[in-house]
């Protein structure tokens, strides 16, 4: 269970995925932009997002940090091996094909909003036995996902290729996280991926919904936010520390993504 801190940061979460984890996001208040499986969604109050295993997803705040709850769980860990015979008629761990977002007007919305609100209530109040109650609600959600959206389709060659691309992108994202303060060129990254630059760009944008350059710039701006709270560092030093070789370019990008200059951000209330 996760709630974002109210820090008005640009990125709610950078592109990532979960190999065995389903993530549900409930928008309690505010709005955000989510990029999920190469698609962009304008998330608003009341929306429920169902992010199944192996879907790349990222999120950005719009104006200010929204209030949302992210609930992550591994379906396989819910199953007691000693009781597998009782699960034969409800394939709880079959592949799923749910819609990415459920709106309050959608037919199946109420099926999921009630157990989700139950989880949030138990999490916030933490009365005796709250962990057991939360697990019970997760069983309800898992069962409904299986009943409504189960798929018995076998993996296709395209699906296997997507998995390989995800593993590759994971390697690239980790590389950026480690080397963001250095000069990173598209040619260098494409070489690491053993692809042409144009092919890598297509793969990256299809998976994340944005360009590789945008990803690097947003990651660097995110890192700069924390450094701006250290008043012993100059703006030029911070620009260099996060990998921007030109302070004017850093300033333009910061204003684009944060709607203020680095100095204004530093002196915010």
mmCIF file of C-alpha atoms in Angstrom:
data_model
loop_
_atom_site.group_PDB
_atom_site.id
_atom_site.type_symbol
_atom_site.label_atom_id
_atom_site.label_comp_id
_atom_site.label_asym_id
_atom_site.label_seq_id
_atom_site.Cartn_x
_atom_site.Cartn_y
_atom_site.Cartn_z
ATOM 1 C CA UNK A 1 0.000 0.000 0.000
ATOM 2 C CA UNK A 2 1.400 3.356 -0.973
ATOM 3 C CA UNK A 3 0.344 7.015 -0.831
ATOM 4 C CA UNK A 4 2.446 9.749 -2.473
ATOM 5 C CA UNK A 5 4.032 12.376 -0.213
ATOM 6 C CA UNK A 6 2.649 15.875 -0.643
ATOM 7 C CA UNK A 7 5.923 17.250 -2.019
ATOM 8 C CA UNK A 8 4.606 18.703 -5.286
ATOM 9 C CA UNK A 9 7.259 16.764 -7.187
ATOM 10 C CA UNK A 10 7.129 16.420 -10.944
ATOM 11 C CA UNK A 11 7.218 12.641 -11.209
ATOM 12 C CA UNK A 12 4.902 10.499 -9.096
ATOM 13 C CA UNK A 13 6.760 7.421 -10.307
ATOM 14 C CA UNK A 14 9.223 6.838 -13.132
ATOM 15 C CA UNK A 15 8.698 4.131 -15.800
ATOM 16 C CA UNK A 16 8.809 0.686 -14.220
ATOM 17 C CA UNK A 17 6.851 -2.575 -14.108
ATOM 18 C CA UNK A 18 6.239 -5.565 -11.867
ATOM 19 C CA UNK A 19 6.861 -9.092 -13.106
ATOM 20 C CA UNK A 20 4.507 -10.846 -10.662
ATOM 21 C CA UNK A 21 2.615 -7.966 -9.101
ATOM 22 C CA UNK A 22 -0.754 -6.430 -9.936
ATOM 23 C CA UNK A 23 -1.083 -2.771 -9.014
ATOM 24 C CA UNK A 24 -4.391 -1.021 -8.421
ATOM 25 C CA UNK A 25 -4.443 2.768 -8.224
ATOM 26 C CA UNK A 26 -7.456 4.583 -6.794
ATOM 27 C CA UNK A 27 -7.583 8.339 -7.385
ATOM 28 C CA UNK A 28 -9.014 9.863 -4.216
ATOM 29 C CA UNK A 29 -8.501 13.519 -5.137
ATOM 30 C CA UNK A 30 -6.767 15.665 -7.735
ATOM 31 C CA UNK A 31 -5.542 14.716 -11.189
ATOM 32 C CA UNK A 32 -2.508 13.162 -12.811
ATOM 33 C CA UNK A 33 -1.140 11.935 -16.110
ATOM 34 C CA UNK A 34 -0.426 8.217 -16.238
ATOM 35 C CA UNK A 35 1.442 6.452 -19.029
ATOM 36 C CA UNK A 36 0.548 2.755 -19.015
ATOM 37 C CA UNK A 37 1.518 0.246 -21.702
ATOM 38 C CA UNK A 38 2.357 3.071 -24.122
ATOM 39 C CA UNK A 39 -0.971 4.850 -23.603
ATOM 40 C CA UNK A 40 -1.533 8.182 -21.835
ATOM 41 C CA UNK A 41 -4.424 8.607 -19.401
ATOM 42 C CA UNK A 42 -5.752 11.725 -17.673
ATOM 43 C CA UNK A 43 -6.493 10.384 -14.196
ATOM 44 C CA UNK A 44 -9.138 12.171 -12.132
ATOM 45 C CA UNK A 45 -10.921 11.671 -8.829
ATOM 46 C CA UNK A 46 -12.727 8.332 -8.602
ATOM 47 C CA UNK A 47 -10.780 6.533 -11.332
ATOM 48 C CA UNK A 48 -9.516 2.997 -10.707
ATOM 49 C CA UNK A 49 -6.467 1.835 -12.674
ATOM 50 C CA UNK A 50 -5.749 -1.873 -13.061
ATOM 51 C CA UNK A 51 -2.094 -2.392 -13.961
ATOM 52 C CA UNK A 52 -1.457 -6.057 -14.598
ATOM 53 C CA UNK A 53 1.873 -7.816 -14.513
ATOM 54 C CA UNK A 54 4.619 -6.674 -16.925
ATOM 55 C CA UNK A 55 2.976 -3.408 -18.002
ATOM 56 C CA UNK A 56 5.348 -0.449 -18.024
ATOM 57 C CA UNK A 57 3.790 2.506 -16.225
ATOM 58 C CA UNK A 58 4.767 6.007 -15.146
ATOM 59 C CA UNK A 59 2.944 8.887 -13.514
ATOM 60 C CA UNK A 60 3.224 12.666 -13.366
ATOM 61 C CA UNK A 61 1.435 15.204 -11.211
ATOM 62 C CA UNK A 62 -0.723 17.883 -12.821
ATOM 63 C CA UNK A 63 -0.433 21.194 -10.955
ATOM 64 C CA UNK A 64 0.038 19.587 -7.529
ATOM 65 C CA UNK A 65 0.520 16.112 -6.095
ATOM 66 C CA UNK A 66 -2.806 14.231 -6.178
ATOM 67 C CA UNK A 67 -4.124 12.046 -3.390
ATOM 68 C CA UNK A 68 -4.183 8.442 -4.527
ATOM 69 C CA UNK A 69 -3.719 4.957 -3.120
ATOM 70 C CA UNK A 70 -1.593 2.323 -4.849
ATOM 71 C CA UNK A 71 -2.271 -1.259 -3.779
ATOM 72 C CA UNK A 72 0.158 -3.949 -4.958
ATOM 73 C CA UNK A 73 -0.224 -7.693 -4.519
ATOM 74 C CA UNK A 74 1.067 -10.991 -5.872
ATOM 75 C CA UNK A 75 -1.828 -13.255 -6.833
ATOM 76 C CA UNK A 76 0.244 -16.422 -6.544
ATOM 77 C CA UNK A 77 1.084 -15.717 -2.896
ATOM 78 C CA UNK A 78 -2.638 -15.670 -2.076
ATOM 79 C CA UNK A 79 -3.022 -19.309 -3.047
ATOM 80 C CA UNK A 80 -2.438 -21.947 -0.386
ATOM 81 C CA UNK A 81 -0.858 -24.934 -2.197
ATOM 82 C CA UNK A 82 -2.659 -27.315 0.161
ATOM 83 C CA UNK A 83 -6.010 -26.015 -1.062
ATOM 84 C CA UNK A 84 -5.372 -25.948 -4.818
ATOM 85 C CA UNK A 85 -8.148 -28.453 -5.480
ATOM 86 C CA UNK A 86 -10.654 -25.840 -4.365
ATOM 87 C CA UNK A 87 -9.451 -23.325 -6.979
ATOM 88 C CA UNK A 88 -9.991 -25.445 -10.092
ATOM 89 C CA UNK A 89 -13.229 -23.747 -11.118
ATOM 90 C CA UNK A 90 -11.913 -20.186 -10.558
ATOM 91 C CA UNK A 91 -8.554 -19.683 -12.315
ATOM 92 C CA UNK A 92 -7.228 -17.017 -9.967
ATOM 93 C CA UNK A 93 -3.771 -16.924 -11.509
ATOM 94 C CA UNK A 94 -4.666 -17.148 -15.208
ATOM 95 C CA UNK A 95 -3.460 -14.318 -17.458
ATOM 96 C CA UNK A 96 -5.744 -11.286 -17.246
ATOM 97 C CA UNK A 97 -7.011 -8.838 -19.867
ATOM 98 C CA UNK A 98 -8.775 -6.139 -17.833
ATOM 99 C CA UNK A 99 -9.375 -2.564 -18.978
ATOM 100 C CA UNK A 100 -6.581 -0.306 -17.773
ATOM 101 C CA UNK A 101 -8.994 2.201 -16.248
ATOM 102 C CA UNK A 102 -12.470 1.927 -14.753
ATOM 103 C CA UNK A 103 -14.545 5.110 -14.525
ATOM 104 C CA UNK A 104 -17.396 5.560 -12.016
ATOM 105 C CA UNK A 105 -19.867 5.262 -14.917
ATOM 106 C CA UNK A 106 -18.481 1.885 -16.085
ATOM 107 C CA UNK A 107 -20.521 -1.267 -15.541
ATOM 108 C CA UNK A 108 -18.024 -3.115 -13.323
ATOM 109 C CA UNK A 109 -16.871 -0.105 -11.329
ATOM 110 C CA UNK A 110 -18.936 -0.811 -8.212
ATOM 111 C CA UNK A 111 -17.640 -4.382 -8.060
ATOM 112 C CA UNK A 112 -14.139 -3.042 -7.375
ATOM 113 C CA UNK A 113 -14.724 0.269 -5.618
ATOM 114 C CA UNK A 114 -16.356 -1.310 -2.560
ATOM 115 C CA UNK A 115 -13.476 -3.695 -1.659
ATOM 116 C CA UNK A 116 -10.958 -0.980 -2.552
ATOM 117 C CA UNK A 117 -12.588 1.440 -0.144
ATOM 118 C CA UNK A 118 -12.635 -1.341 2.429
ATOM 119 C CA UNK A 119 -8.873 -1.803 2.062
ATOM 120 C CA UNK A 120 -8.263 1.942 2.393
ATOM 121 C CA UNK A 121 -10.479 2.172 5.473
ATOM 122 C CA UNK A 122 -8.734 -0.764 7.171
ATOM 123 C CA UNK A 123 -5.307 0.609 6.230
ATOM 124 C CA UNK A 124 -6.058 4.051 7.657
ATOM 125 C CA UNK A 125 -7.807 2.925 10.852
ATOM 126 C CA UNK A 126 -5.590 -0.115 11.567
ATOM 127 C CA UNK A 127 -7.968 -1.711 14.036
ATOM 128 C CA UNK A 128 -7.278 -5.163 15.471
ATOM 129 C CA UNK A 129 -7.045 -7.676 12.635
ATOM 130 C CA UNK A 130 -6.812 -5.036 9.886
ATOM 131 C CA UNK A 131 -4.187 -7.032 7.942
ATOM 132 C CA UNK A 132 -6.496 -10.052 7.794
ATOM 133 C CA UNK A 133 -9.385 -7.845 6.667
ATOM 134 C CA UNK A 134 -7.236 -6.304 3.919
ATOM 135 C CA UNK A 135 -6.230 -9.750 2.668
ATOM 136 C CA UNK A 136 -9.899 -10.759 2.579
ATOM 137 C CA UNK A 137 -10.718 -7.751 0.405
ATOM 138 C CA UNK A 138 -7.783 -8.608 -1.894
ATOM 139 C CA UNK A 139 -9.225 -12.121 -2.291
ATOM 140 C CA UNK A 140 -12.524 -10.551 -3.370
ATOM 141 C CA UNK A 141 -10.764 -8.313 -5.905
ATOM 142 C CA UNK A 142 -8.647 -11.202 -7.237
ATOM 143 C CA UNK A 143 -11.692 -13.414 -7.661
ATOM 144 C CA UNK A 144 -13.620 -10.719 -9.526
ATOM 145 C CA UNK A 145 -10.639 -10.045 -11.802
ATOM 146 C CA UNK A 146 -10.491 -13.764 -12.612
ATOM 147 C CA UNK A 147 -14.243 -14.021 -13.217
ATOM 148 C CA UNK A 148 -14.474 -10.944 -15.418
ATOM 149 C CA UNK A 149 -11.148 -10.731 -17.208
ATOM 150 C CA UNK A 150 -9.454 -14.144 -17.239
ATOM 151 C CA UNK A 151 -7.737 -15.172 -20.437
ATOM 152 C CA UNK A 152 -6.496 -18.657 -21.266
ATOM 153 C CA UNK A 153 -4.576 -17.472 -24.315
ATOM 154 C CA UNK A 154 -1.110 -18.963 -24.623
ATOM 155 C CA UNK A 155 1.829 -16.574 -25.005
ATOM 156 C CA UNK A 156 2.332 -15.515 -28.633
ATOM 157 C CA UNK A 157 5.591 -14.688 -30.350
ATOM 158 C CA UNK A 158 4.633 -10.995 -30.066
ATOM 159 C CA UNK A 159 4.066 -11.326 -26.317
ATOM 160 C CA UNK A 160 7.437 -13.031 -25.885
ATOM 161 C CA UNK A 161 9.087 -10.231 -27.867
ATOM 162 C CA UNK A 162 7.405 -7.675 -25.593
ATOM 163 C CA UNK A 163 8.837 -9.454 -22.553
ATOM 164 C CA UNK A 164 12.314 -9.329 -24.046
ATOM 165 C CA UNK A 165 11.885 -5.620 -24.768
ATOM 166 C CA UNK A 166 10.759 -5.026 -21.182
ATOM 167 C CA UNK A 167 13.874 -6.732 -19.828
ATOM 168 C CA UNK A 168 15.989 -4.625 -22.149
ATOM 169 C CA UNK A 169 14.257 -1.402 -21.120
ATOM 170 C CA UNK A 170 14.751 -2.324 -17.494
ATOM 171 C CA UNK A 171 18.478 -2.488 -18.152
ATOM 172 C CA UNK A 172 18.384 0.928 -19.878
ATOM 173 C CA UNK A 173 16.370 2.578 -17.099
ATOM 174 C CA UNK A 174 18.791 1.284 -14.476
ATOM 175 C CA UNK A 175 21.664 2.617 -16.579
ATOM 176 C CA UNK A 176 20.102 6.103 -16.594
ATOM 177 C CA UNK A 177 19.496 5.960 -12.838
ATOM 178 C CA UNK A 178 23.205 5.221 -12.335
ATOM 179 C CA UNK A 179 24.682 7.588 -14.959
ATOM 180 C CA UNK A 180 22.179 10.498 -15.149
ATOM 181 C CA UNK A 181 24.871 12.946 -13.966
ATOM 182 C CA UNK A 182 27.054 12.036 -16.960
ATOM 183 C CA UNK A 183 26.619 12.768 -20.640
ATOM 184 C CA UNK A 184 24.206 10.207 -22.115
ATOM 185 C CA UNK A 185 23.740 10.027 -25.877
ATOM 186 C CA UNK A 186 21.044 8.213 -27.798
ATOM 187 C CA UNK A 187 23.694 6.454 -29.877
ATOM 188 C CA UNK A 188 25.366 5.145 -26.724
ATOM 189 C CA UNK A 189 22.103 3.775 -25.330
ATOM 190 C CA UNK A 190 21.089 2.240 -28.658
ATOM 191 C CA UNK A 191 24.479 0.515 -28.765
ATOM 192 C CA UNK A 192 23.914 -0.914 -25.276
ATOM 193 C CA UNK A 193 20.526 -2.174 -26.460
ATOM 194 C CA UNK A 194 22.173 -3.613 -29.610
ATOM 195 C CA UNK A 195 19.689 -1.700 -31.785
ATOM 196 C CA UNK A 196 19.777 1.121 -34.273
ATOM 197 C CA UNK A 197 18.898 4.509 -32.785
ATOM 198 C CA UNK A 198 15.616 4.704 -34.710
ATOM 199 C CA UNK A 199 14.532 1.195 -33.685
ATOM 200 C CA UNK A 200 15.387 1.852 -30.041
ATOM 201 C CA UNK A 201 13.371 5.099 -30.109
ATOM 202 C CA UNK A 202 10.326 3.251 -31.472
ATOM 203 C CA UNK A 203 10.597 0.496 -28.854
ATOM 204 C CA UNK A 204 11.058 2.974 -25.999
ATOM 205 C CA UNK A 205 8.154 5.214 -27.008
ATOM 206 C CA UNK A 206 5.827 2.270 -27.592
ATOM 207 C CA UNK A 207 6.593 0.904 -24.130
ATOM 208 C CA UNK A 208 6.636 4.122 -22.106
ATOM 209 C CA UNK A 209 4.525 6.587 -24.075
ATOM 210 C CA UNK A 210 7.364 9.126 -24.211
ATOM 211 C CA UNK A 211 10.736 9.644 -25.826
ATOM 212 C CA UNK A 212 14.019 8.561 -24.298
ATOM 213 C CA UNK A 213 15.236 12.172 -24.163
ATOM 214 C CA UNK A 214 12.104 13.196 -22.240
ATOM 215 C CA UNK A 215 12.673 10.372 -19.784
ATOM 216 C CA UNK A 216 16.273 11.417 -19.121
ATOM 217 C CA UNK A 217 15.357 15.104 -18.766
ATOM 218 C CA UNK A 218 12.495 14.409 -16.365
ATOM 219 C CA UNK A 219 14.688 12.124 -14.298
ATOM 220 C CA UNK A 220 17.361 14.814 -14.053
ATOM 221 C CA UNK A 221 14.823 17.500 -13.112
ATOM 222 C CA UNK A 222 13.479 15.197 -10.406
ATOM 223 C CA UNK A 223 16.982 14.774 -8.994
ATOM 224 C CA UNK A 224 17.540 18.528 -9.109
ATOM 225 C CA UNK A 225 14.453 19.172 -6.940
ATOM 226 C CA UNK A 226 16.121 17.513 -3.956
ATOM 227 C CA UNK A 227 19.419 19.334 -4.532
ATOM 228 C CA UNK A 228 17.649 22.710 -4.631
ATOM 229 C CA UNK A 229 16.772 22.239 -0.963
ATOM 230 C CA UNK A 230 20.501 22.340 -0.218
ATOM 231 C CA UNK A 231 21.180 26.091 -0.154
ATOM 232 C CA UNK A 232 24.935 25.535 -0.026
ATOM 233 C CA UNK A 233 24.845 24.586 -3.724
ATOM 234 C CA UNK A 234 24.554 27.154 -6.488
ATOM 235 C CA UNK A 235 22.108 26.678 -9.360
ATOM 236 C CA UNK A 236 25.064 26.163 -11.686
ATOM 237 C CA UNK A 237 26.496 23.455 -9.445
ATOM 238 C CA UNK A 238 23.128 21.697 -9.339
ATOM 239 C CA UNK A 239 22.771 21.917 -13.110
ATOM 240 C CA UNK A 240 26.170 20.252 -13.524
ATOM 241 C CA UNK A 241 25.460 17.671 -10.810
ATOM 242 C CA UNK A 242 22.372 16.315 -12.594
ATOM 243 C CA UNK A 243 23.980 16.158 -16.026
ATOM 244 C CA UNK A 244 22.993 19.434 -17.706
ATOM 245 C CA UNK A 245 26.048 21.054 -19.254
ATOM 246 C CA UNK A 246 24.200 24.314 -19.916
ATOM 247 C CA UNK A 247 22.528 26.232 -17.066
ATOM 248 C CA UNK A 248 20.196 28.079 -19.451
ATOM 249 C CA UNK A 249 18.947 24.775 -20.860
ATOM 250 C CA UNK A 250 18.455 23.486 -17.305
ATOM 251 C CA UNK A 251 16.444 26.594 -16.463
ATOM 252 C CA UNK A 252 14.219 26.258 -19.540
ATOM 253 C CA UNK A 253 13.483 22.604 -18.857
ATOM 254 C CA UNK A 254 12.838 23.226 -15.167
ATOM 255 C CA UNK A 255 10.319 25.962 -16.001
ATOM 256 C CA UNK A 256 8.663 23.707 -18.591
ATOM 257 C CA UNK A 257 8.164 20.843 -16.150
ATOM 258 C CA UNK A 258 7.679 22.764 -12.883
ATOM 259 C CA UNK A 259 6.132 26.055 -14.045
ATOM 260 C CA UNK A 260 8.755 28.036 -12.140
ATOM 261 C CA UNK A 261 12.478 28.753 -12.232
ATOM 262 C CA UNK A 262 14.944 26.732 -10.121
ATOM 263 C CA UNK A 263 15.427 29.786 -7.869
ATOM 264 C CA UNK A 264 11.668 30.219 -7.403
ATOM 265 C CA UNK A 265 11.413 26.537 -6.526
ATOM 266 C CA UNK A 266 14.228 26.899 -3.992
ATOM 267 C CA UNK A 267 12.439 29.745 -2.217
ATOM 268 C CA UNK A 268 8.951 28.238 -2.363
ATOM 269 C CA UNK A 269 6.898 28.303 0.851
#
